[in-house]
Amino acid sequence: IVGTGFFLPSRFDVARTIVIGAPAERIYDLIAEPRLWMRWSAPHKRDPAMDVTYAGPPFGQGAKWSWASKQEGSGSLEFTRVDPNKRVEYSLYLPIFNQRSTGAFSIEGGQGGQRVTWTNSGDVGSNPLKHYIAEGMDRMIGPEFEASLANLKVLAEKP
């Protein structure tokens, strides 16, 4: 198992995209305000009693929050760069894996609505056992992204 781990990649990249029939401003507002994630993020919807602590500005760059949940785990996220109505970049820390990663939401106009892409990338380091985490990251968090984006779509498209 250890030997095989040396041949697995240490980097991971996860990306999911959805088309949302709503103005870019509405989608951006739902993403760039941490308190609104409770309304569309799959882990938050599964555990509405999750303990969440907010810090920094309430919206946009520098906004950050941490969470703790018996069923969903714990972590922290901070918006590191924003381009209003177009892009939100973040830094994510998950203590269970002692893992930091970066990600972004991009919003691009197109036929039928706004194309929203959620990405997350990172490197698990040189430990060959952690390479198995990198190898399975798309299968682990890809469905979370899909469910969350579907919830975001429903919420953003409401009149």
mmCIF file with all atom_site columns, C-alpha atoms in Angstrom:
data_model
loop_
_atom_site.group_PDB
_atom_site.id
_atom_site.type_symbol
_atom_site.label_atom_id
_atom_site.label_alt_id
_atom_site.label_comp_id
_atom_site.label_asym_id
_atom_site.label_entity_id
_atom_site.label_seq_id
_atom_site.pdbx_PDB_ins_code
_atom_site.Cartn_x
_atom_site.Cartn_y
_atom_site.Cartn_z
_atom_site.occupancy
_atom_site.B_iso_or_equiv
_atom_site.pdbx_formal_charge
_atom_site.auth_seq_id
_atom_site.auth_comp_id
_atom_site.auth_asym_id
_atom_site.auth_atom_id
_atom_site.pdbx_PDB_model_num
ATOM 1   C CA . ILE A 1 1   ? 0.000   0.000  0.000   1.00 0.00 ? 1   ILE A CA 1
ATOM 2   C CA . VAL A 1 2   ? 2.787   2.416  0.926   1.00 0.00 ? 2   VAL A CA 1
ATOM 3   C CA . GLY A 1 3   ? 4.760   1.576  -2.227  1.00 0.00 ? 3   GLY A CA 1
ATOM 4   C CA . THR A 1 4   ? 1.777   2.162  -4.479  1.00 0.00 ? 4   THR A CA 1
ATOM 5   C CA . GLY A 1 5   ? 1.139   5.477  -2.703  1.00 0.00 ? 5   GLY A CA 1
ATOM 6   C CA . PHE A 1 6   ? 4.455   6.817  -4.002  1.00 0.00 ? 6   PHE A CA 1
ATOM 7   C CA . PHE A 1 7   ? 3.132   6.467  -7.557  1.00 0.00 ? 7   PHE A CA 1
ATOM 8   C CA . LEU A 1 8   ? -0.138  8.286  -6.863  1.00 0.00 ? 8   LEU A CA 1
ATOM 9   C CA . PRO A 1 9   ? -0.334  12.064 -7.340  1.00 0.00 ? 9   PRO A CA 1
ATOM 10  C CA . SER A 1 10  ? -0.055  14.357 -4.333  1.00 0.00 ? 10  SER A CA 1
ATOM 11  C CA . ARG A 1 11  ? -2.099  17.095 -6.061  1.00 0.00 ? 11  ARG A CA 1
ATOM 12  C CA . PHE A 1 12  ? -5.833  17.139 -6.431  1.00 0.00 ? 12  PHE A CA 1
ATOM 13  C CA . ASP A 1 13  ? -8.211  19.276 -8.462  1.00 0.00 ? 13  ASP A CA 1
ATOM 14  C CA . VAL A 1 14  ? -11.984 19.162 -8.172  1.00 0.00 ? 14  VAL A CA 1
ATOM 15  C CA . ALA A 1 15  ? -14.331 21.151 -10.394 1.00 0.00 ? 15  ALA A CA 1
ATOM 16  C CA . ARG A 1 16  ? -18.078 21.186 -10.954 1.00 0.00 ? 16  ARG A CA 1
ATOM 17  C CA . THR A 1 17  ? -20.186 23.484 -13.137 1.00 0.00 ? 17  THR A CA 1
ATOM 18  C CA . ILE A 1 18  ? -23.865 24.350 -13.333 1.00 0.00 ? 18  ILE A CA 1
ATOM 19  C CA . VAL A 1 19  ? -25.891 26.841 -15.387 1.00 0.00 ? 19  VAL A CA 1
ATOM 20  C CA . ILE A 1 20  ? -28.117 29.087 -13.295 1.00 0.00 ? 20  ILE A CA 1
ATOM 21  C CA . GLY A 1 21  ? -30.904 31.162 -14.813 1.00 0.00 ? 21  GLY A CA 1
ATOM 22  C CA . ALA A 1 22  ? -30.427 34.202 -12.589 1.00 0.00 ? 22  ALA A CA 1
ATOM 23  C CA . PRO A 1 23  ? -28.489 37.463 -12.742 1.00 0.00 ? 23  PRO A CA 1
ATOM 24  C CA . ALA A 1 24  ? -24.794 37.265 -11.849 1.00 0.00 ? 24  ALA A CA 1
ATOM 25  C CA . GLU A 1 25  ? -25.369 39.760 -9.016  1.00 0.00 ? 25  GLU A CA 1
ATOM 26  C CA . ARG A 1 26  ? -27.852 37.463 -7.262  1.00 0.00 ? 26  ARG A CA 1
ATOM 27  C CA . ILE A 1 27  ? -25.552 34.441 -7.550  1.00 0.00 ? 27  ILE A CA 1
ATOM 28  C CA . TYR A 1 28  ? -22.524 36.427 -6.404  1.00 0.00 ? 28  TYR A CA 1
ATOM 29  C CA . ASP A 1 29  ? -24.395 37.753 -3.360  1.00 0.00 ? 29  ASP A CA 1
ATOM 30  C CA . LEU A 1 30  ? -25.348 34.210 -2.306  1.00 0.00 ? 30  LEU A CA 1
ATOM 31  C CA . ILE A 1 31  ? -21.732 33.065 -2.601  1.00 0.00 ? 31  ILE A CA 1
ATOM 32  C CA . ALA A 1 32  ? -19.864 36.091 -1.231  1.00 0.00 ? 32  ALA A CA 1
ATOM 33  C CA . GLU A 1 33  ? -21.835 36.338 2.039   1.00 0.00 ? 33  GLU A CA 1
ATOM 34  C CA . PRO A 1 34  ? -20.830 33.512 4.409   1.00 0.00 ? 34  PRO A CA 1
ATOM 35  C CA . ARG A 1 35  ? -24.080 33.607 6.397   1.00 0.00 ? 35  ARG A CA 1
ATOM 36  C CA . LEU A 1 36  ? -26.022 32.776 3.219   1.00 0.00 ? 36  LEU A CA 1
ATOM 37  C CA . TRP A 1 37  ? -24.089 29.533 2.700   1.00 0.00 ? 37  TRP A CA 1
ATOM 38  C CA . MET A 1 38  ? -26.370 28.001 5.354   1.00 0.00 ? 38  MET A CA 1
ATOM 39  C CA . ARG A 1 39  ? -29.171 28.261 2.784   1.00 0.00 ? 39  ARG A CA 1
ATOM 40  C CA . TRP A 1 40  ? -27.455 26.344 -0.041  1.00 0.00 ? 40  TRP A CA 1
ATOM 41  C CA . SER A 1 41  ? -24.301 24.515 1.087   1.00 0.00 ? 41  SER A CA 1
ATOM 42  C CA . ALA A 1 42  ? -25.055 20.772 1.308   1.00 0.00 ? 42  ALA A CA 1
ATOM 43  C CA . PRO A 1 43  ? -23.198 20.172 4.615   1.00 0.00 ? 43  PRO A CA 1
ATOM 44  C CA . HIS A 1 44  ? -24.917 23.161 6.233   1.00 0.00 ? 44  HIS A CA 1
ATOM 45  C CA . LYS A 1 45  ? -28.326 22.003 5.021   1.00 0.00 ? 45  LYS A CA 1
ATOM 46  C CA . ARG A 1 46  ? -27.709 18.491 6.381   1.00 0.00 ? 46  ARG A CA 1
ATOM 47  C CA . ASP A 1 47  ? -26.740 19.874 9.793   1.00 0.00 ? 47  ASP A CA 1
ATOM 48  C CA . PRO A 1 48  ? -28.556 23.148 10.459  1.00 0.00 ? 48  PRO A CA 1
ATOM 49  C CA . ALA A 1 49  ? -27.386 22.950 14.106  1.00 0.00 ? 49  ALA A CA 1
ATOM 50  C CA . MET A 1 50  ? -23.754 23.186 12.985  1.00 0.00 ? 50  MET A CA 1
ATOM 51  C CA . ASP A 1 51  ? -21.729 25.538 15.210  1.00 0.00 ? 51  ASP A CA 1
ATOM 52  C CA . VAL A 1 52  ? -20.539 28.375 12.953  1.00 0.00 ? 52  VAL A CA 1
ATOM 53  C CA . THR A 1 53  ? -18.342 31.319 13.963  1.00 0.00 ? 53  THR A CA 1
ATOM 54  C CA . TYR A 1 54  ? -17.921 34.316 11.652  1.00 0.00 ? 54  TYR A CA 1
ATOM 55  C CA . ALA A 1 55  ? -15.024 36.782 11.575  1.00 0.00 ? 55  ALA A CA 1
ATOM 56  C CA . GLY A 1 56  ? -13.854 39.668 9.439   1.00 0.00 ? 56  GLY A CA 1
ATOM 57  C CA . PRO A 1 57  ? -16.188 41.635 7.198   1.00 0.00 ? 57  PRO A CA 1
ATOM 58  C CA . PRO A 1 58  ? -19.674 40.167 6.672   1.00 0.00 ? 58  PRO A CA 1
ATOM 59  C CA . PHE A 1 59  ? -19.279 40.037 2.884   1.00 0.00 ? 59  PHE A CA 1
ATOM 60  C CA . GLY A 1 60  ? -16.558 39.691 0.258   1.00 0.00 ? 60  GLY A CA 1
ATOM 61  C CA . GLN A 1 61  ? -12.791 39.643 0.625   1.00 0.00 ? 61  GLN A CA 1
ATOM 62  C CA . GLY A 1 62  ? -11.601 38.910 4.155   1.00 0.00 ? 62  GLY A CA 1
ATOM 63  C CA . ALA A 1 63  ? -14.901 37.355 5.242   1.00 0.00 ? 63  ALA A CA 1
ATOM 64  C CA . LYS A 1 64  ? -14.182 34.123 7.059   1.00 0.00 ? 64  LYS A CA 1
ATOM 65  C CA . TRP A 1 65  ? -15.881 31.506 9.118   1.00 0.00 ? 65  TRP A CA 1
ATOM 66  C CA . SER A 1 66  ? -15.214 28.264 10.884  1.00 0.00 ? 66  SER A CA 1
ATOM 67  C CA . TRP A 1 67  ? -17.577 25.426 11.639  1.00 0.00 ? 67  TRP A CA 1
ATOM 68  C CA . ALA A 1 68  ? -17.802 22.377 13.846  1.00 0.00 ? 68  ALA A CA 1
ATOM 69  C CA . SER A 1 69  ? -20.285 19.566 13.434  1.00 0.00 ? 69  SER A CA 1
ATOM 70  C CA . LYS A 1 70  ? -20.399 16.025 14.785  1.00 0.00 ? 70  LYS A CA 1
ATOM 71  C CA . GLN A 1 71  ? -21.715 14.701 11.481  1.00 0.00 ? 71  GLN A CA 1
ATOM 72  C CA . GLU A 1 72  ? -20.064 17.088 8.971   1.00 0.00 ? 72  GLU A CA 1
ATOM 73  C CA . GLY A 1 73  ? -16.674 17.652 10.591  1.00 0.00 ? 73  GLY A CA 1
ATOM 74  C CA . SER A 1 74  ? -14.943 20.962 11.118  1.00 0.00 ? 74  SER A CA 1
ATOM 75  C CA . GLY A 1 75  ? -13.001 23.467 9.091   1.00 0.00 ? 75  GLY A CA 1
ATOM 76  C CA . SER A 1 76  ? -12.492 27.089 8.206   1.00 0.00 ? 76  SER A CA 1
ATOM 77  C CA . LEU A 1 77  ? -12.830 29.098 5.025   1.00 0.00 ? 77  LEU A CA 1
ATOM 78  C CA . GLU A 1 78  ? -11.745 32.640 4.130   1.00 0.00 ? 78  GLU A CA 1
ATOM 79  C CA . PHE A 1 79  ? -12.452 34.650 1.004   1.00 0.00 ? 79  PHE A CA 1
ATOM 80  C CA . THR A 1 80  ? -9.043  35.767 -0.255  1.00 0.00 ? 80  THR A CA 1
ATOM 81  C CA . ARG A 1 81  ? -9.992  37.656 -3.420  1.00 0.00 ? 81  ARG A CA 1
ATOM 82  C CA . VAL A 1 82  ? -13.218 38.781 -5.016  1.00 0.00 ? 82  VAL A CA 1
ATOM 83  C CA . ASP A 1 83  ? -14.152 40.252 -8.357  1.00 0.00 ? 83  ASP A CA 1
ATOM 84  C CA . PRO A 1 84  ? -17.779 41.337 -7.848  1.00 0.00 ? 84  PRO A CA 1
ATOM 85  C CA . ASN A 1 85  ? -20.314 39.386 -9.884  1.00 0.00 ? 85  ASN A CA 1
ATOM 86  C CA . LYS A 1 86  ? -17.514 37.359 -11.524 1.00 0.00 ? 86  LYS A CA 1
ATOM 87  C CA . ARG A 1 87  ? -15.265 35.489 -9.089  1.00 0.00 ? 87  ARG A CA 1
ATOM 88  C CA . VAL A 1 88  ? -14.775 34.576 -5.432  1.00 0.00 ? 88  VAL A CA 1
ATOM 89  C CA . GLU A 1 89  ? -11.516 32.893 -4.375  1.00 0.00 ? 89  GLU A CA 1
ATOM 90  C CA . TYR A 1 90  ? -10.998 31.227 -1.015  1.00 0.00 ? 90  TYR A CA 1
ATOM 91  C CA . SER A 1 91  ? -8.605  29.391 1.263   1.00 0.00 ? 91  SER A CA 1
ATOM 92  C CA . LEU A 1 92  ? -9.944  26.275 3.016   1.00 0.00 ? 92  LEU A CA 1
ATOM 93  C CA . TYR A 1 93  ? -8.549  24.380 5.993   1.00 0.00 ? 93  TYR A CA 1
ATOM 94  C CA . LEU A 1 94  ? -9.801  20.921 7.028   1.00 0.00 ? 94  LEU A CA 1
ATOM 95  C CA . PRO A 1 95  ? -8.179  19.812 10.297  1.00 0.00 ? 95  PRO A CA 1
ATOM 96  C CA . ILE A 1 96  ? -9.223  16.151 9.937   1.00 0.00 ? 96  ILE A CA 1
ATOM 97  C CA . PHE A 1 97  ? -6.692  15.854 7.098   1.00 0.00 ? 97  PHE A CA 1
ATOM 98  C CA . ASN A 1 98  ? -4.500  18.752 8.316   1.00 0.00 ? 98  ASN A CA 1
ATOM 99  C CA . GLN A 1 99  ? -5.124  19.953 4.776   1.00 0.00 ? 99  GLN A CA 1
ATOM 100 C CA . ARG A 1 100 ? -5.124  23.419 3.237   1.00 0.00 ? 100 ARG A CA 1
ATOM 101 C CA . SER A 1 101 ? -6.474  24.023 -0.220  1.00 0.00 ? 101 SER A CA 1
ATOM 102 C CA . THR A 1 102 ? -7.596  26.883 -2.420  1.00 0.00 ? 102 THR A CA 1
ATOM 103 C CA . GLY A 1 103 ? -10.677 27.256 -4.496  1.00 0.00 ? 103 GLY A CA 1
ATOM 104 C CA . ALA A 1 104 ? -12.871 29.600 -6.443  1.00 0.00 ? 104 ALA A CA 1
ATOM 105 C CA . PHE A 1 105 ? -16.326 30.234 -7.768  1.00 0.00 ? 105 PHE A CA 1
ATOM 106 C CA . SER A 1 106 ? -16.411 31.771 -11.229 1.00 0.00 ? 106 SER A CA 1
ATOM 107 C CA . ILE A 1 107 ? -19.554 33.256 -12.755 1.00 0.00 ? 107 ILE A CA 1
ATOM 108 C CA . GLU A 1 108 ? -19.648 33.664 -16.531 1.00 0.00 ? 108 GLU A CA 1
ATOM 109 C CA . GLY A 1 109 ? -22.603 34.817 -18.590 1.00 0.00 ? 109 GLY A CA 1
ATOM 110 C CA . GLY A 1 110 ? -23.761 32.657 -21.445 1.00 0.00 ? 110 GLY A CA 1
ATOM 111 C CA . GLN A 1 111 ? -26.755 31.247 -23.242 1.00 0.00 ? 111 GLN A CA 1
ATOM 112 C CA . GLY A 1 112 ? -29.432 30.102 -20.859 1.00 0.00 ? 112 GLY A CA 1
ATOM 113 C CA . GLY A 1 113 ? -27.962 31.844 -17.823 1.00 0.00 ? 113 GLY A CA 1
ATOM 114 C CA . GLN A 1 114 ? -24.809 32.137 -15.776 1.00 0.00 ? 114 GLN A CA 1
ATOM 115 C CA . ARG A 1 115 ? -22.247 29.355 -15.904 1.00 0.00 ? 115 ARG A CA 1
ATOM 116 C CA . VAL A 1 116 ? -21.066 28.868 -12.302 1.00 0.00 ? 116 VAL A CA 1
ATOM 117 C CA . THR A 1 117 ? -17.929 26.779 -11.774 1.00 0.00 ? 117 THR A CA 1
ATOM 118 C CA . TRP A 1 118 ? -16.716 25.735 -8.324  1.00 0.00 ? 118 TRP A CA 1
ATOM 119 C CA . THR A 1 119 ? -13.097 24.559 -8.084  1.00 0.00 ? 119 THR A CA 1
ATOM 120 C CA . ASN A 1 120 ? -10.863 23.356 -5.274  1.00 0.00 ? 120 ASN A CA 1
ATOM 121 C CA . SER A 1 121 ? -7.181  22.403 -5.531  1.00 0.00 ? 121 SER A CA 1
ATOM 122 C CA . GLY A 1 122 ? -4.441  21.379 -3.189  1.00 0.00 ? 122 GLY A CA 1
ATOM 123 C CA . ASP A 1 123 ? -1.451  19.195 -2.472  1.00 0.00 ? 123 ASP A CA 1
ATOM 124 C CA . VAL A 1 124 ? -1.380  16.591 0.307   1.00 0.00 ? 124 VAL A CA 1
ATOM 125 C CA . GLY A 1 125 ? 2.428   16.548 0.494   1.00 0.00 ? 125 GLY A CA 1
ATOM 126 C CA . SER A 1 126 ? 4.957   13.767 0.261   1.00 0.00 ? 126 SER A CA 1
ATOM 127 C CA . ASN A 1 127 ? 3.376   11.208 2.618   1.00 0.00 ? 127 ASN A CA 1
ATOM 128 C CA . PRO A 1 128 ? 2.458   8.313  0.281   1.00 0.00 ? 128 PRO A CA 1
ATOM 129 C CA . LEU A 1 129 ? -0.544  7.362  2.429   1.00 0.00 ? 129 LEU A CA 1
ATOM 130 C CA . LYS A 1 130 ? -2.010  10.841 1.974   1.00 0.00 ? 130 LYS A CA 1
ATOM 131 C CA . HIS A 1 131 ? -1.697  10.377 -1.789  1.00 0.00 ? 131 HIS A CA 1
ATOM 132 C CA . TYR A 1 132 ? -4.704  8.059  -1.500  1.00 0.00 ? 132 TYR A CA 1
ATOM 133 C CA . ILE A 1 133 ? -6.670  11.050 -0.184  1.00 0.00 ? 133 ILE A CA 1
ATOM 134 C CA . ALA A 1 134 ? -5.619  13.110 -3.212  1.00 0.00 ? 134 ALA A CA 1
ATOM 135 C CA . GLU A 1 135 ? -6.560  10.237 -5.521  1.00 0.00 ? 135 GLU A CA 1
ATOM 136 C CA . GLY A 1 136 ? -10.059 10.033 -4.026  1.00 0.00 ? 136 GLY A CA 1
ATOM 137 C CA . MET A 1 137 ? -10.721 13.739 -3.469  1.00 0.00 ? 137 MET A CA 1
ATOM 138 C CA . ASP A 1 138 ? -12.875 14.179 -6.573  1.00 0.00 ? 138 ASP A CA 1
ATOM 139 C CA . ARG A 1 139 ? -15.093 11.267 -5.485  1.00 0.00 ? 139 ARG A CA 1
ATOM 140 C CA . MET A 1 140 ? -15.240 12.593 -1.910  1.00 0.00 ? 140 MET A CA 1
ATOM 141 C CA . ILE A 1 141 ? -16.094 16.246 -2.469  1.00 0.00 ? 141 ILE A CA 1
ATOM 142 C CA . GLY A 1 142 ? -17.350 16.284 -6.052  1.00 0.00 ? 142 GLY A CA 1
ATOM 143 C CA . PRO A 1 143 ? -20.837 15.109 -5.002  1.00 0.00 ? 143 PRO A CA 1
ATOM 144 C CA . GLU A 1 144 ? -20.863 17.778 -2.250  1.00 0.00 ? 144 GLU A CA 1
ATOM 145 C CA . PHE A 1 145 ? -20.135 20.430 -4.881  1.00 0.00 ? 145 PHE A CA 1
ATOM 146 C CA . GLU A 1 146 ? -22.876 19.054 -7.147  1.00 0.00 ? 146 GLU A CA 1
ATOM 147 C CA . ALA A 1 147 ? -25.494 19.032 -4.378  1.00 0.00 ? 147 ALA A CA 1
ATOM 148 C CA . SER A 1 148 ? -24.486 22.498 -3.173  1.00 0.00 ? 148 SER A CA 1
ATOM 149 C CA . LEU A 1 149 ? -24.560 23.963 -6.682  1.00 0.00 ? 149 LEU A CA 1
ATOM 150 C CA . ALA A 1 150 ? -27.997 22.422 -7.271  1.00 0.00 ? 150 ALA A CA 1
ATOM 151 C CA . ASN A 1 151 ? -29.215 24.067 -4.035  1.00 0.00 ? 151 ASN A CA 1
ATOM 152 C CA . LEU A 1 152 ? -27.627 27.369 -5.111  1.00 0.00 ? 152 LEU A CA 1
ATOM 153 C CA . LYS A 1 153 ? -29.433 27.131 -8.447  1.00 0.00 ? 153 LYS A CA 1
ATOM 154 C CA . VAL A 1 154 ? -32.833 26.601 -6.801  1.00 0.00 ? 154 VAL A CA 1
ATOM 155 C CA . LEU A 1 155 ? -32.264 29.483 -4.408  1.00 0.00 ? 155 LEU A CA 1
ATOM 156 C CA . ALA A 1 156 ? -30.901 31.906 -7.049  1.00 0.00 ? 156 ALA A CA 1
ATOM 157 C CA . GLU A 1 157 ? -33.675 31.136 -9.520  1.00 0.00 ? 157 GLU A CA 1
ATOM 158 C CA . LYS A 1 158 ? -36.476 31.811 -7.036  1.00 0.00 ? 158 LYS A CA 1
ATOM 159 C CA . PRO A 1 159 ? -38.421 34.938 -8.011  1.00 0.00 ? 159 PRO A CA 1
#
